Short mmCIF file of C-alpha atoms in Angstrom, two decimals:
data_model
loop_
_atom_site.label_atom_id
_atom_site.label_comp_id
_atom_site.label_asym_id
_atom_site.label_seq_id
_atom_site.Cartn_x
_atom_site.Cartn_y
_atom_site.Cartn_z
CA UNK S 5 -28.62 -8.44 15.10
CA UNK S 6 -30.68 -11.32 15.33
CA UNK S 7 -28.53 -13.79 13.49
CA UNK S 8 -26.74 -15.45 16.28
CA UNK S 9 -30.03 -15.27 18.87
CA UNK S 10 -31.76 -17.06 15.98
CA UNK S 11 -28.85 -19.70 15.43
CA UNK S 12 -28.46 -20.00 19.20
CA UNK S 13 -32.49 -20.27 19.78
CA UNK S 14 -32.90 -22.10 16.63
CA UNK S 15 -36.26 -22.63 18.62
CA UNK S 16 -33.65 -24.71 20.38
CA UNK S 17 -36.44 -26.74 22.57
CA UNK S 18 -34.19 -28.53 25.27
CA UNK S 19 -34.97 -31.85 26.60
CA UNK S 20 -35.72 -31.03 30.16
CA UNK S 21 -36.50 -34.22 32.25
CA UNK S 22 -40.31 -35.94 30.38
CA UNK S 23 -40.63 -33.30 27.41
CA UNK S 24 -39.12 -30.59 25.09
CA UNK S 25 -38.65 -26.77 26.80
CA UNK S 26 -37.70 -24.02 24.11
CA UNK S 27 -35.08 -21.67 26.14
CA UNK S 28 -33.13 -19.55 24.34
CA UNK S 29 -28.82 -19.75 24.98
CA UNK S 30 -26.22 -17.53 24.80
CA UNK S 31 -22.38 -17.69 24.46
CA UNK S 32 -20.79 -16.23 27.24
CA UNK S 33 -18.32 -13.69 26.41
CA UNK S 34 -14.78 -12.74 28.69
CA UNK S 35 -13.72 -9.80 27.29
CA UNK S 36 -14.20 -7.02 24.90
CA UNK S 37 -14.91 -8.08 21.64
CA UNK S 38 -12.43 -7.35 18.87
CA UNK S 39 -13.19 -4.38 16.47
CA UNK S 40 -12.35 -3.82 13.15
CA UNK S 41 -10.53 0.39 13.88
CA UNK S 42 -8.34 -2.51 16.54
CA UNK S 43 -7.18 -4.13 13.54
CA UNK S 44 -6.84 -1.07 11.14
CA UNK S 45 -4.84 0.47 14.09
CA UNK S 46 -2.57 -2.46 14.53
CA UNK S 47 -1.81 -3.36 11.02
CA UNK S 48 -1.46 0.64 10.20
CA UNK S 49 1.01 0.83 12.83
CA UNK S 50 3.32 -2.40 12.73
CA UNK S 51 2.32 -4.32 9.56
CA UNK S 52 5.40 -4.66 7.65
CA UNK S 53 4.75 -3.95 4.38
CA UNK S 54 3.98 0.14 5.58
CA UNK S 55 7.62 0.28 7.26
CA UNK S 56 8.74 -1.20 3.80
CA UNK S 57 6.70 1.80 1.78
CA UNK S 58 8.62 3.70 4.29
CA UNK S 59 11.85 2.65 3.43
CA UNK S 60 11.46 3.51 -0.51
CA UNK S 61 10.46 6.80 1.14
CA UNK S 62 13.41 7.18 2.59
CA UNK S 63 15.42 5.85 -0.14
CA UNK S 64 13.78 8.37 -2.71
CA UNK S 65 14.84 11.13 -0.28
CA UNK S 66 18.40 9.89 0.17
CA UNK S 67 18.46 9.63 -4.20
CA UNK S 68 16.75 13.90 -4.43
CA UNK S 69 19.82 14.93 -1.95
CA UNK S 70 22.29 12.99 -3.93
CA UNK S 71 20.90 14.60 -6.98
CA UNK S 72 20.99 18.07 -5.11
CA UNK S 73 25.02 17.03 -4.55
CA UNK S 74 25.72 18.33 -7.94
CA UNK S 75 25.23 21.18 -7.09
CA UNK S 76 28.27 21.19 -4.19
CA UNK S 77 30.93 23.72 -4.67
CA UNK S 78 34.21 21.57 -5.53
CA UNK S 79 37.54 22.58 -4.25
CA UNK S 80 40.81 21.17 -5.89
CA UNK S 81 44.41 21.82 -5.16
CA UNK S 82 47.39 20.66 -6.95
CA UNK S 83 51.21 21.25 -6.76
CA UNK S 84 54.29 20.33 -8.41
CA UNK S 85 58.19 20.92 -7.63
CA UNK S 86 60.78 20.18 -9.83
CA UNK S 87 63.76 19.55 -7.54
CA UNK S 88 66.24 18.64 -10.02
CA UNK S 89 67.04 20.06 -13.38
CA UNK S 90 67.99 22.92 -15.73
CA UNK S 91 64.55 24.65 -14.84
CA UNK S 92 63.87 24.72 -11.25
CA UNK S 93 60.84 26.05 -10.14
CA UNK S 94 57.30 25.09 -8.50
CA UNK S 95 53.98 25.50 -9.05
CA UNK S 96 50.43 25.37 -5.97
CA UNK S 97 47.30 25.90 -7.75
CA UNK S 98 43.80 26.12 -6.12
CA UNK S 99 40.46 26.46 -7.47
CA UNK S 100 36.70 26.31 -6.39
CA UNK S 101 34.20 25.27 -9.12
CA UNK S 102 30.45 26.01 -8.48
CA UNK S 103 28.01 24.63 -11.09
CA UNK S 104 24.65 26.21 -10.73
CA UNK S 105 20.72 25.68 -11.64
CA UNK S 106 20.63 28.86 -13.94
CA UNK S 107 20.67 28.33 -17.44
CA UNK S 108 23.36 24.95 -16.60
CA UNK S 109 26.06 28.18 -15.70
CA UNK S 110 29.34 27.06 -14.02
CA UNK S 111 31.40 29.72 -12.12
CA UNK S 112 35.08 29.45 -11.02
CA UNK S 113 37.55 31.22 -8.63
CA UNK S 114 40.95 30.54 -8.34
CA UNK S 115 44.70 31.11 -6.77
CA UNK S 116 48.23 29.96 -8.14
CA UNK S 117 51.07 30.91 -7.57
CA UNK S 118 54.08 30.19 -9.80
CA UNK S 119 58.35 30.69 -8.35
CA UNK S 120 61.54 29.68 -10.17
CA UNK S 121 62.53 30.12 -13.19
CA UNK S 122 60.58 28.54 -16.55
CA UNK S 123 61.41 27.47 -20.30
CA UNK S 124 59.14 29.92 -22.44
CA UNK S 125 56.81 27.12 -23.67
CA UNK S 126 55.65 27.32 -20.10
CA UNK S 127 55.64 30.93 -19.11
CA UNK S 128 52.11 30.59 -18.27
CA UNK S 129 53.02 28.93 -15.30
CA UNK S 130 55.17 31.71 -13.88
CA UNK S 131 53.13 34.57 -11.50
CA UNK S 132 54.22 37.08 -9.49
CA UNK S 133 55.87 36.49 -6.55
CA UNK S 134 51.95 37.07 -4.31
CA UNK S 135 50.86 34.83 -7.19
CA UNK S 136 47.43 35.30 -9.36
CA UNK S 137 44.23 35.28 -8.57
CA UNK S 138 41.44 34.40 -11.00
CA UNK S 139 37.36 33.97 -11.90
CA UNK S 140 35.51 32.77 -14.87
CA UNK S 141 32.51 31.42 -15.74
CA UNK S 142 31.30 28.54 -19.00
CA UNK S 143 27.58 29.84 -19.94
CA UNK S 144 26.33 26.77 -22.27
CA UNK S 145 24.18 28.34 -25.18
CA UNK S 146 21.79 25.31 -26.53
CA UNK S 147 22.79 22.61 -25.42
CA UNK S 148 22.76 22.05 -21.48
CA UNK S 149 20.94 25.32 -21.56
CA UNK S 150 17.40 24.84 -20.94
CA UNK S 151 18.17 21.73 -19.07
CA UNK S 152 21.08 19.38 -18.05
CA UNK S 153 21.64 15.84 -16.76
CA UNK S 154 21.83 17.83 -13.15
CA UNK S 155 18.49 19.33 -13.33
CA UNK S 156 16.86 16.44 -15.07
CA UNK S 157 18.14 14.57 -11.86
CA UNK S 158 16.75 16.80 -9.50
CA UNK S 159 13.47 17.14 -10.82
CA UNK S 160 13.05 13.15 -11.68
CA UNK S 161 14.52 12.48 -7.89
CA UNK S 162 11.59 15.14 -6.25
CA UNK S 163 8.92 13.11 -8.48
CA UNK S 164 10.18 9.94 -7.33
CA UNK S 165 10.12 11.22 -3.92
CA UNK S 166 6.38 11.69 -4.48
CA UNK S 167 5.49 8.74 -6.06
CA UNK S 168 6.96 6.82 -3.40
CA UNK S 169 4.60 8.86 -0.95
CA UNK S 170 1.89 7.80 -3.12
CA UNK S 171 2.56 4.18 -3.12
CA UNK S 172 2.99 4.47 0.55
CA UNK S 173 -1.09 5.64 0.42
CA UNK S 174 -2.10 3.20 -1.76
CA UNK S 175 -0.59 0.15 0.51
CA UNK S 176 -2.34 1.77 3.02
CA UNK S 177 -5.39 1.80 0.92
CA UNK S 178 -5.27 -1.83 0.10
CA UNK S 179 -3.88 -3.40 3.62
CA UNK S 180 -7.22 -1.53 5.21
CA UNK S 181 -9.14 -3.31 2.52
CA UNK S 182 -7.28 -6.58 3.16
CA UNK S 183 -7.04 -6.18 6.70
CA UNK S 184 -11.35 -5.62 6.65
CA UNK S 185 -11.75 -8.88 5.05
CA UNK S 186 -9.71 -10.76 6.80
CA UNK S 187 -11.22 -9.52 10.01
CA UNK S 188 -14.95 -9.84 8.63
CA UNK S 189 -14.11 -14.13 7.44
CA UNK S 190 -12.69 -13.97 11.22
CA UNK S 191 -15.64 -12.58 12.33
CA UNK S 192 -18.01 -14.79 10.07
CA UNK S 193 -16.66 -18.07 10.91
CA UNK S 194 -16.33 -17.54 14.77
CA UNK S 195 -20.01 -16.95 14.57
CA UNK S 196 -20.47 -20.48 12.42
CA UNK S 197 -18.29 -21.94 15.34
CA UNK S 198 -21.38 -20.34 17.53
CA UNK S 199 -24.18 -21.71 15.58
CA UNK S 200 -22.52 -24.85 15.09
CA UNK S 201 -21.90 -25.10 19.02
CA UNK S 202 -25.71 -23.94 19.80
CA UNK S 203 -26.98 -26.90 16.97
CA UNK S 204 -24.66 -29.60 18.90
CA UNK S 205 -26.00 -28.60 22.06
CA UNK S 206 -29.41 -28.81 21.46
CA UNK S 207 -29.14 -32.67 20.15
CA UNK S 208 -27.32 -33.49 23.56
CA UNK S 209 -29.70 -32.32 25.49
CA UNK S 210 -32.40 -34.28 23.51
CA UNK S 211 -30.36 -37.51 23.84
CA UNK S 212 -30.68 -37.17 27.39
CA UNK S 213 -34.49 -36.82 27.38
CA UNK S 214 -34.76 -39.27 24.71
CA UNK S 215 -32.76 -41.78 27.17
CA UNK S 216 -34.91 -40.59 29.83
CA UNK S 217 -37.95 -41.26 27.53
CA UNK S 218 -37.08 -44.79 26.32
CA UNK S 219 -35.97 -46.19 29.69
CA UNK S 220 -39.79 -45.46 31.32
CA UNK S 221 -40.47 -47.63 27.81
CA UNK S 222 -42.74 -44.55 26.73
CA UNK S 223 -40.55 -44.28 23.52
CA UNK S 224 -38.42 -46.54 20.91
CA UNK S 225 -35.12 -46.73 21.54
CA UNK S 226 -34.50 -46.48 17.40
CA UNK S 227 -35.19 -42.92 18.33
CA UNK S 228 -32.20 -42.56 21.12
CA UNK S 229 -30.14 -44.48 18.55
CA UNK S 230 -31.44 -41.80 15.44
CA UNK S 231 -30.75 -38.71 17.47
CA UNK S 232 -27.08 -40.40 18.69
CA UNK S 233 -26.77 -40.04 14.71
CA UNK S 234 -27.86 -36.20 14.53
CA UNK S 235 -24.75 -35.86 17.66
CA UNK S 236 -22.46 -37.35 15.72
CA UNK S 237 -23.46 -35.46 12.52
CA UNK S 238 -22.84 -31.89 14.68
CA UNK S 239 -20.09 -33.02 15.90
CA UNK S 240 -18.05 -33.49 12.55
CA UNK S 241 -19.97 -29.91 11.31
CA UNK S 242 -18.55 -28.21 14.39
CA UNK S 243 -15.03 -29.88 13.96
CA UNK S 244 -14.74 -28.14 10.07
CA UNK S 245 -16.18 -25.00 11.52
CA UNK S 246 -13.59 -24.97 14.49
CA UNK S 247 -10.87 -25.52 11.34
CA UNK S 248 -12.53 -22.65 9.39
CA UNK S 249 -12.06 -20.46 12.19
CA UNK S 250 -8.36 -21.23 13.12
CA UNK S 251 -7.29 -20.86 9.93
CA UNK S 252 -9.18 -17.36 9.73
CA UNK S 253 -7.63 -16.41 13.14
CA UNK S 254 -4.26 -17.51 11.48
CA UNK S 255 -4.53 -14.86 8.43
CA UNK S 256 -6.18 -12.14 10.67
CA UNK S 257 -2.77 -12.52 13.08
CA UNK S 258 -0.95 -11.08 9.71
CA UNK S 259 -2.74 -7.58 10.94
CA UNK S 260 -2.57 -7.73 14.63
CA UNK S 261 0.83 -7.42 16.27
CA UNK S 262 2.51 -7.24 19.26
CA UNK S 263 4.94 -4.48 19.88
CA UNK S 264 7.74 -6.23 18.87
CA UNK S 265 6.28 -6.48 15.45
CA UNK S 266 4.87 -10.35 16.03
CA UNK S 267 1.78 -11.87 14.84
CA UNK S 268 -1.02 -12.26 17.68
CA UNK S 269 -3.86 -14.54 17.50
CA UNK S 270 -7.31 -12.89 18.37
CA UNK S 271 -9.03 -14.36 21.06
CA UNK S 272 -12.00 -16.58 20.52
CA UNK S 273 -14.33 -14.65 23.04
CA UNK S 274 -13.00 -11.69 20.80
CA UNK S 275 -15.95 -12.35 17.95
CA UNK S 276 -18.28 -9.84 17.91
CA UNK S 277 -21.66 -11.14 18.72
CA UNK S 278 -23.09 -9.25 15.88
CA UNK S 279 -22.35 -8.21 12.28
CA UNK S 280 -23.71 -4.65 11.46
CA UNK S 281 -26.01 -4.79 8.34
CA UNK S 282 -26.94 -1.46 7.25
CA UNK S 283 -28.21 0.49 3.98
CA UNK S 284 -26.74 2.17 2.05
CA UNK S 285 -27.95 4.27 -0.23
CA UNK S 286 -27.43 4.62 -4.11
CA UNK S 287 -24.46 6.86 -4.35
CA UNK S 288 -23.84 9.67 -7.18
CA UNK S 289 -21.57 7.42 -9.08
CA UNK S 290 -20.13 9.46 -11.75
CA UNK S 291 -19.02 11.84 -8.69
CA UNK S 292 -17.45 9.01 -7.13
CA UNK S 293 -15.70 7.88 -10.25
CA UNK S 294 -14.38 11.89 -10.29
CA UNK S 295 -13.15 11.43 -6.68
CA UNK S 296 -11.58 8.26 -7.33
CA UNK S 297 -9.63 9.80 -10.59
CA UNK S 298 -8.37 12.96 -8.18
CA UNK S 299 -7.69 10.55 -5.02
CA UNK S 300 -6.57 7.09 -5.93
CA UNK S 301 -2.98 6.65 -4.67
CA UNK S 302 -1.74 4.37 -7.77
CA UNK S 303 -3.27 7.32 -9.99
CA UNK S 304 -1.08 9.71 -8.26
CA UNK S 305 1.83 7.02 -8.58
CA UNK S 306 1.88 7.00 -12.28
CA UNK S 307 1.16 10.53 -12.86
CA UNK S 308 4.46 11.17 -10.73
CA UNK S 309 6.16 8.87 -13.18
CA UNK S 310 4.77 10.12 -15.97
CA UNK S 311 6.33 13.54 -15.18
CA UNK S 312 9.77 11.82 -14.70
CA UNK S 313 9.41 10.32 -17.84
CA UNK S 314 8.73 13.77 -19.40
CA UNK S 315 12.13 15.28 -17.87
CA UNK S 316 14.06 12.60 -19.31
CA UNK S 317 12.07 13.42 -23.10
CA UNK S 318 12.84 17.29 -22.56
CA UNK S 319 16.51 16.20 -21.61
CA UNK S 320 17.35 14.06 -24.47
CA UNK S 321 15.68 16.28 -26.94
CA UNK S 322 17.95 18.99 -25.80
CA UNK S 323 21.04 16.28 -25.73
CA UNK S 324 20.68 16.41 -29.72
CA UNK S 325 21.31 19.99 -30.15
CA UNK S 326 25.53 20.93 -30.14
CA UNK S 327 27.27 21.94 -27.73
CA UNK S 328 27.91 25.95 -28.27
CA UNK S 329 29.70 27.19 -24.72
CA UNK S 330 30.76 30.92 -24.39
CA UNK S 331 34.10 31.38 -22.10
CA UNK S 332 34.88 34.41 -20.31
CA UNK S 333 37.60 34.80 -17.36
CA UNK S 334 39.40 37.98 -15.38
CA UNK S 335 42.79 37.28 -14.17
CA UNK S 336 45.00 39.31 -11.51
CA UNK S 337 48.73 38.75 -10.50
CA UNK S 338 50.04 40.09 -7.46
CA UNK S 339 53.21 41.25 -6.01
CA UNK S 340 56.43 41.64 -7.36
CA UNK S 341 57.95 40.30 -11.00
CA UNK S 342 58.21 40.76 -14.81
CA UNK S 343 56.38 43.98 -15.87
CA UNK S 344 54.54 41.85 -18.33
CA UNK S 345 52.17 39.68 -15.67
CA UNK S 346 50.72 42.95 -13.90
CA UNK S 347 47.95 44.00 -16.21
CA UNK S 348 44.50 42.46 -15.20
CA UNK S 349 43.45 39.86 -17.87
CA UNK S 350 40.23 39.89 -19.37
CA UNK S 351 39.38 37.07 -21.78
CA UNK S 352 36.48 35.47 -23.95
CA UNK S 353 36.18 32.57 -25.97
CA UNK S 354 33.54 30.05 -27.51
CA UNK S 355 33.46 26.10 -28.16
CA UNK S 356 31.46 23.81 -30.42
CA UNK S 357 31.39 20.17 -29.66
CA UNK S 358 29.05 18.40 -31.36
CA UNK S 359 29.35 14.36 -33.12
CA UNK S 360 28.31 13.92 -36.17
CA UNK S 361 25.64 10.73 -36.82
CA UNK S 362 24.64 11.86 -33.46
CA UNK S 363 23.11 8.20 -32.75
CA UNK S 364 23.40 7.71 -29.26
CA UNK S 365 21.49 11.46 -28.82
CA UNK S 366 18.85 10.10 -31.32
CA UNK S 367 18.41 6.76 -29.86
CA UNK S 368 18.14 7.96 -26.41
CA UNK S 369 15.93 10.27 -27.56
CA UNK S 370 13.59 7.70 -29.27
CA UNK S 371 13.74 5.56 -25.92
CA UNK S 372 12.88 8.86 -23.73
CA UNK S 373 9.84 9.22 -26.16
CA UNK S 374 8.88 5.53 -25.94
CA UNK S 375 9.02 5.23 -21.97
CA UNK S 376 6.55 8.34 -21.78
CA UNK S 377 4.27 7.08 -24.29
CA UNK S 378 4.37 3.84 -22.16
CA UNK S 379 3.08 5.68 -19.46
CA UNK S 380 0.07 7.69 -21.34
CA UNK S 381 -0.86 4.10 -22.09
CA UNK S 382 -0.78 2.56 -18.74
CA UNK S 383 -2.87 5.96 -17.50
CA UNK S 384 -5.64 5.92 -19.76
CA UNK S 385 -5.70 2.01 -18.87
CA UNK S 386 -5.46 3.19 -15.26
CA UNK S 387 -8.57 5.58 -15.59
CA UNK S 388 -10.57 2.96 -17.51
CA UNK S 389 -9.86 0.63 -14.65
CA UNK S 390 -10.81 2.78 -11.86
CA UNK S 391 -14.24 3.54 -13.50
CA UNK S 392 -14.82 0.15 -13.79
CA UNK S 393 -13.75 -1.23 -10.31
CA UNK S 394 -15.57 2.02 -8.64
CA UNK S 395 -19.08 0.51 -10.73
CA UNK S 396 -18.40 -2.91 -10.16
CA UNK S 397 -17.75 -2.34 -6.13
CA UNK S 398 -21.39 -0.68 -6.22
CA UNK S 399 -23.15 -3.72 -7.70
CA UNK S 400 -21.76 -5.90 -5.26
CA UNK S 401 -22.35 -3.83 -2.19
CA UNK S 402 -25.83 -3.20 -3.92
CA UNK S 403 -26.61 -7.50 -4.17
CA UNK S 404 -24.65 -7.88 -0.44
CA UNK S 405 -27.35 -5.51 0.71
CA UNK S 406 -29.84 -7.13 -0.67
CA UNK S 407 -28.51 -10.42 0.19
CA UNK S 408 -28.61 -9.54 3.74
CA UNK S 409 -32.11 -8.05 3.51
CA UNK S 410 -33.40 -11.48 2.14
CA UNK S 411 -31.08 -14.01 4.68
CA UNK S 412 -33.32 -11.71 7.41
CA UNK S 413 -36.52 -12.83 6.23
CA UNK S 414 -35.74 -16.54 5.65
CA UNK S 415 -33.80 -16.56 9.45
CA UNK S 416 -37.25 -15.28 10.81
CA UNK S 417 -39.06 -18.18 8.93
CA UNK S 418 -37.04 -21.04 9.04
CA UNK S 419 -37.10 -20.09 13.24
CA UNK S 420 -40.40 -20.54 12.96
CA UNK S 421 -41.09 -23.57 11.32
CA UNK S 422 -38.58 -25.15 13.62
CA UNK S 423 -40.45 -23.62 16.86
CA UNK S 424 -44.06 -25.23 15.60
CA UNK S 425 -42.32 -28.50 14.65
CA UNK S 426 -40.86 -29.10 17.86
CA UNK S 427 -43.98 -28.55 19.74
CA UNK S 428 -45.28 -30.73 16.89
CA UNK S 429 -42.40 -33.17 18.07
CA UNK S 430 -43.24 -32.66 21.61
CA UNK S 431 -46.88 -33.33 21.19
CA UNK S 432 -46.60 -36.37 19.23
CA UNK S 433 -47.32 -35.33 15.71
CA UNK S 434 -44.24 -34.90 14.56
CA UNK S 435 -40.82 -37.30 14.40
CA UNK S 436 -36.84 -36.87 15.12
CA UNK S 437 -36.09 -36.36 10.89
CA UNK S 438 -38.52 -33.56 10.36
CA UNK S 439 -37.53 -31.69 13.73
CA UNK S 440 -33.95 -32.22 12.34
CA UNK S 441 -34.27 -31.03 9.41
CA UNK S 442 -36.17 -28.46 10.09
CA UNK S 443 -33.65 -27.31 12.66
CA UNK S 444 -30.60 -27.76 10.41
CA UNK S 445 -32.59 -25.42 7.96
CA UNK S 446 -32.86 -22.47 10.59
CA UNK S 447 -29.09 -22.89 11.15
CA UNK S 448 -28.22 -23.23 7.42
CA UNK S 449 -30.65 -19.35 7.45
CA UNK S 450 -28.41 -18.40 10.48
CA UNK S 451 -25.25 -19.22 8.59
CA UNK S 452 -26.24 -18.00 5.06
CA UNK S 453 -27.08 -14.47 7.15
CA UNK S 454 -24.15 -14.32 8.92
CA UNK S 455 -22.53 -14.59 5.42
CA UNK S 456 -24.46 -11.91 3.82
CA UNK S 457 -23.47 -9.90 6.44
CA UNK S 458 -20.00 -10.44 6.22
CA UNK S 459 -19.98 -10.14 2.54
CA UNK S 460 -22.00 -6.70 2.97
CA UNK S 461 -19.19 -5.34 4.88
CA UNK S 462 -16.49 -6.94 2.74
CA UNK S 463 -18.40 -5.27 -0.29
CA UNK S 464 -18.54 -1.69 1.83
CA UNK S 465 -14.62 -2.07 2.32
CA UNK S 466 -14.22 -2.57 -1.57
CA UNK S 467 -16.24 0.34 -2.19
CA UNK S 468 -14.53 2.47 -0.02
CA UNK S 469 -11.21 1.38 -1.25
CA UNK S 470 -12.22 1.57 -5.37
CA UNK S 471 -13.37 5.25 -4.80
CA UNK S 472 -9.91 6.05 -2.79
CA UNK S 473 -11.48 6.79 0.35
CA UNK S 474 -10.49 3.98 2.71
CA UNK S 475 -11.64 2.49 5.74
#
């Protein structure tokens, strides 16, 4: 890249003992320059707001095996004695209830045993002396049948499990675009700090040929006093380019870390001498728009909430219907006792629940309905969106690429124009303003294509982020 040669060369004719030399400088560099995959690397492996996505990952898995927990078998044993009175007897039941996934089924199996002696209102109680054992199971016919608050739970806790996932890609998606500019301003303004440098230099070494000049009495000394201006004038550039490029090494720290997870400061002799330009060509955009509508992480978010939201509808429409549960049970006593408990019992039985108004079914119902439709709305808005932000990112790479193109041309021409004015200078037919100016027009070209640069790359990071690829 020729931007920083042409800022640093600017032509930059040095005052070397009676006249003006044009010797090209360079910025000495310690170390490896910084890269942008050193940044994505760091901030994808330490930045915080990742380990954060990873928490509501974790979370959402924590919720789907809570939700799973319904599912538990549940054991439950009671006992009661009655140690003083006309009817002394005791009773030790136990019982294991397994709800299941089919149809919103629950299965039971249980032991009691019943001794003493019992008023007949509560011969139920009594067993044989090796007790009873028992099974049964509660089929629910509408409602609870296609689907219950269990399985609703289970199936909104696995989509929320995936949305999370999905939110975890898209802040990856958008800290790689975030981290990219960030890096690219870092970049940008370290090389202004160059130029700026390279601009400053070049009037210092004139002062000390114009001082050279003026004391043999071959030149006014207006013109040491003039250029003494042009130092000063550098100076105070360089000063708000050094503050440009603090505060971009400031918000690039936010992606580099140490491994304790704090901030690091890049290096100044970390700037790239160079910002890549490139070309790139005009893409198939209605096939990137398709790729961004299958691939874009907060697509994927919201589709995973959509389905959610669909559960909950299919669950509250099915809350409206009554509750019709069929009964059946097998019971078995054991052991010795009254002839009567020996047979096996075999039972069935229904129940109908079901309120009246049914207003709280109805109303969730409506709200179910309302929070999907929500969601259809914020997709289609979604979709419209991504279309849009995949077109716009292609007209600005498009203008940064042309951008770049053009700051090329008017680097190569404003370094010439200051090259023949300073031997214009240096041969008398020039003066100190138009060698100025035209030198603070090849670093203004240096600058502006340094910019264009930076902007192309920004633009390319955009673009890559809008069609859901990423960087």
């Amino acid at each position: 890249m020729r931007v920083l040669v042409g800022a640093i060369a600017l032509g930059l004719g040095l005052w070397s003992g009676t006249g003006l030399a044009a010797q090209p400088a360079t910025v000495p560099s310690t170390g490896s320059p910084l890269t942008l995959n050193d940044v994505l690397v760091a901030a994808g492996a330490t930045h915080p707001q990742l380990e954060a996505a990873e928490r509501d990952i974790e979370a959402a898995r924590g919720d789907r095996l809570a939700a799973r927990g319904a599912w538990d078998p549940v054991v439950s044993v009671g006992g009661r004695w009655g140690l003083r009175g006309y009817y002394e007897n005791g009773q030790l039941d136990t019982v294991v209830r397994q709800a299941t996934p089919l149809w919103g089924v629950g299965a039971y199996a249980g032991y009691r045993v019943g001794w003493g002696s019992f008023p007949v209102y509560k011969g139920q109680l009594q067993t044989l002396s090796g007790g009873e054992l028992r099974a049964g199971i509660d089929v629910p016919l509408w409602k609870d049948g296609p689907i219950d608050a269990r399985r609703a739970k289970v199936q909104q806790t696995r989509a929320k499990v995936s949305s999370a996932e999905c939110k975890r890609q898209a802040t990856r998606l958008k800290l790689g675009q975030q981290a990219a500019k960030a890096y690219w301003r870092w970049v940008a303004t370290g090389q202004e700090v160059r130029i700026q440098e390279a601009l400053l230099e070049v009037a210092k070494e004139r002062q000390e040929g114009l001082r050279e000049q003026a004391a043999l009495g071959s030149l006014p000394e207006i013109f040491v006093v003039d250029n003494r201006r042009l130092v000063l004038d550098r100076e105070a550039k360089l000063v708000s380019a050094q503050q440009d490029f603090r505060e971009a090494t400031l918000a690039l720290s936010l992606f580099l870390r140490d491994p304790g997870k704090n901030p690091v400061r890049a290096a100044d002799h970390e700037v790239p001498l160079a910002i890549p330009g490139g070309y790139a060509d005009a893409p198939d955009i209605e096939a990137d728009i398709g790729f961004a509508l299958r691939e874009r992480p907060e697509l994927c978010s919201l589709l995973m909430d959509r389905q959610a939201a669909r559960v909950e509808v299919r669950l509250q429409r099915n809350q409206r219907a009554p509750a019709i549960n069929g009964q059946a049970f097998v019971a078995r006593d054991l052991g010795d006792g009254p002839a009567e408990l020996a047979p096996t019992e075999f039972a069935a039985g229904f129940s109908v629940k079901m309120p009246l108004a049914l207003r709280q079914a109805r109303g969730n119902y409506l709200a179910a309905q309302a929070g999907a439709r929500r969601l259809d709305a914020q997709l289609r808005g979604l979709r419209d969106r991504i279309g849009v932000e995949v077109r716009q990112a292609w007209v600005d790479l498009d203008t940064a690429q042309r951008q770049v193109a053009v700051t090329t041309q008017q680097v190569a021409v404003a370094q010439t124009l200051a090259d023949a004015e300073r031997e214009k200078f240096r041969q008398g037919a020039s003066d100190l303003v138009i060698v100025n100016l035209r030198e603070i027009a090849a670093a203004n070209a240096a600058r502006l294509e340094v910019e264009a640069r930076a902007a192309y790359q920004t633009a390319r990071a955009d673009y890559l982020t809008a069609t859901g690829r990423g960087l």
